[in-house]
Coordinates of C-alpha atoms in Angstrom, one line a residue:
X1 CA -0.9 32.6 -13.1
X2 CA -4.6 32.5 -13.5
X3 CA -5.4 33.0 -17.2
X4 CA -7.0 30.4 -19.3
X5 CA -4.4 31.3 -21.9
X6 CA -1.6 31.0 -19.3
X7 CA -2.6 27.3 -18.0
X8 CA -3.2 26.2 -22.1
X9 CA 0.2 28.0 -22.5
X10 CA 1.4 25.4 -19.8
X11 CA -0.2 22.1 -21.1
X12 CA 1.4 22.9 -24.6
X13 CA 4.5 23.5 -23.1
X14 CA 4.2 20.0 -21.2
X15 CA 3.4 19.1 -24.5
X16 CA 6.6 20.3 -26.6
X17 CA 8.7 19.1 -23.3
X18 CA 8.2 15.7 -23.2
X19 CA 8.0 15.3 -27.0
X20 CA 10.9 16.5 -27.2
X21 CA 12.9 14.6 -24.5
X22 CA 11.0 11.4 -26.6
X23 CA 9.0 10.4 -23.4
X24 CA 5.7 10.2 -26.0
X25 CA 3.6 12.1 -28.4
X26 CA 3.3 15.7 -28.6
X27 CA 0.5 15.9 -25.6
X28 CA 0.4 17.9 -22.5
X29 CA -2.5 18.3 -19.7
X30 CA -3.2 20.5 -16.9
X31 CA -6.1 20.3 -14.2
X32 CA -6.6 23.6 -12.6
X33 CA -9.0 24.3 -9.1
X34 CA -9.5 27.4 -7.8
X35 CA -6.6 29.2 -10.0
X36 CA -4.0 26.8 -9.4
X37 CA -2.9 23.8 -11.3
X38 CA -3.7 20.5 -9.4
X39 CA -2.7 18.1 -11.9
X40 CA 0.1 17.7 -14.9
X41 CA 0.4 14.8 -17.7
X42 CA 1.6 14.6 -20.8
X43 CA 2.0 11.6 -22.8
X44 CA 4.3 8.9 -21.9
X45 CA 2.7 6.0 -23.9
X46 CA 5.9 4.8 -25.6
X47 CA 8.2 5.7 -22.4
X48 CA 6.4 3.8 -20.2
X49 CA 5.0 1.1 -23.0
X50 CA 1.5 2.0 -21.3
X51 CA -1.1 2.8 -24.2
X52 CA -3.4 4.0 -21.9
X53 CA -0.5 6.8 -20.6
X54 CA -2.3 9.6 -22.7
X55 CA -2.1 13.4 -21.1
X56 CA -5.4 13.6 -20.1
X57 CA -5.0 10.1 -18.0
X58 CA -1.9 11.5 -16.8
X59 CA -3.5 14.8 -15.4
X60 CA -6.0 13.1 -13.6
X61 CA -4.7 10.6 -12.3
X62 CA -2.2 13.4 -10.7
X63 CA -4.6 15.9 -10.1
X64 CA -7.2 13.3 -8.4
X65 CA -4.0 12.1 -5.9
X66 CA -3.2 15.7 -5.1
X67 CA -7.2 16.5 -4.4
X68 CA -7.7 13.0 -2.7
X69 CA -10.8 12.7 -4.6
X70 CA -12.0 10.3 -7.4
X71 CA -14.1 13.2 -8.9
X72 CA -12.3 16.8 -10.4
X73 CA -15.9 18.7 -10.0
X74 CA -15.0 22.4 -9.5
X75 CA -12.1 21.6 -12.0
X76 CA -11.3 23.0 -15.4
X77 CA -8.8 20.6 -17.9
X78 CA -6.7 22.3 -20.3
X79 CA -5.7 19.9 -22.6
X80 CA -3.2 20.7 -25.8
X81 CA -5.3 18.6 -28.4
X82 CA -9.0 17.4 -28.3
X83 CA -9.3 14.5 -26.2
X84 CA -9.2 10.8 -28.1
X85 CA -12.1 8.6 -27.2
X86 CA -10.5 7.4 -23.9
X87 CA -9.7 10.5 -22.8
X88 CA -13.1 11.6 -22.9
X89 CA -14.6 9.2 -21.5
X90 CA -12.5 9.1 -18.5
X91 CA -12.8 13.1 -18.5
X92 CA -16.6 12.3 -18.0
X93 CA -16.1 9.9 -15.4
X94 CA -13.8 12.4 -13.4
X95 CA -16.6 15.0 -14.1
X96 CA -14.3 18.5 -14.5
X97 CA -16.5 21.3 -15.1
X98 CA -15.1 22.3 -18.4
X99 CA -12.7 21.3 -20.6
X100 CA -10.7 23.6 -23.0
X101 CA -8.3 22.1 -25.7
X102 CA -6.3 23.2 -28.5
X103 CA -5.2 21.4 -31.4
X104 CA -8.4 19.8 -32.9
X105 CA -8.5 15.7 -33.7
X106 CA -8.4 16.9 -37.5
X107 CA -5.3 18.5 -36.5
X108 CA -4.2 15.4 -34.7
X109 CA -5.2 13.3 -37.3
X110 CA -3.0 15.0 -40.1
X111 CA 0.3 14.3 -37.9
X112 CA -0.5 10.2 -37.7
X113 CA -2.7 10.3 -35.0
X114 CA -6.3 9.4 -36.1
X115 CA -8.6 8.3 -33.8
X116 CA -11.4 8.1 -36.3
X117 CA -11.2 4.0 -36.2
X118 CA -12.6 4.3 -32.9
X119 CA -15.4 6.4 -33.1
X120 CA -16.8 4.3 -36.3
X121 CA -16.2 0.9 -34.3
X122 CA -18.1 2.3 -31.6
X123 CA -21.4 3.0 -34.0
X124 CA -20.9 -1.2 -35.4
X125 CA -23.1 -3.9 -33.4
X126 CA -20.4 -5.8 -31.0
X127 CA -20.2 -9.0 -34.0
X128 CA -19.5 -6.6 -36.6
X129 CA -16.4 -4.7 -34.8
X130 CA -12.9 -5.8 -35.9
X131 CA -12.2 -6.4 -32.1
X132 CA -14.4 -9.4 -30.9
X133 CA -16.3 -8.7 -28.0
X134 CA -18.1 -12.1 -26.7
X135 CA -19.8 -12.3 -23.0
X136 CA -18.8 -15.4 -21.2
X137 CA -19.6 -16.4 -17.7
X138 CA -22.4 -14.0 -17.6
X139 CA -24.4 -15.1 -15.0
X140 CA -21.2 -15.6 -12.5
X141 CA -20.3 -12.1 -13.2
X142 CA -23.4 -11.0 -12.6
X143 CA -23.2 -12.5 -8.9
X144 CA -20.6 -9.7 -7.9
X145 CA -22.9 -7.1 -9.3
X146 CA -26.2 -8.7 -6.9
X147 CA -23.3 -8.1 -3.9
X148 CA -22.7 -4.4 -5.2
X149 CA -26.1 -4.0 -4.8
X150 CA -26.6 -5.2 -1.1
X151 CA -23.2 -3.8 -0.1
X152 CA -24.1 -1.4 2.5
X153 CA -21.4 0.4 2.9
X154 CA -20.6 1.3 -1.0
X155 CA -18.8 4.8 -2.3
X156 CA -20.7 5.4 -4.9
X157 CA -19.4 7.2 -8.0

């Protein structure tokens, strides 16, 4: 299996299989490196009681464990749906070379998975967001950041 279409079909297959098993929403994802699948994920939100257990996040975790790395450089991601804001952020942090997707975010919204409110919220100033974000103990927290800057054996990412 080494074509873009074959890898996307595997992501779609995962989305259907685990959705039909009742483990979560209809989303699947694979991570590929050097023509081989190194990570698989599917939506596990409801079955794991974890709102972050989206297909892409699950596939990233699986691939990183398989590769022994916290980055996916040299990898390509195939996901059955355009990533939500959380997954998009995770993908940027993971740094794959490219991401292919099947369904669009508009397709997802049409079946009840609408994340446009998150994009809208992110455009608002902090005091106007529906979820309050307020700084607390910033000076104490900054001391840890200062220690990170001074740490000589840190692994940067």
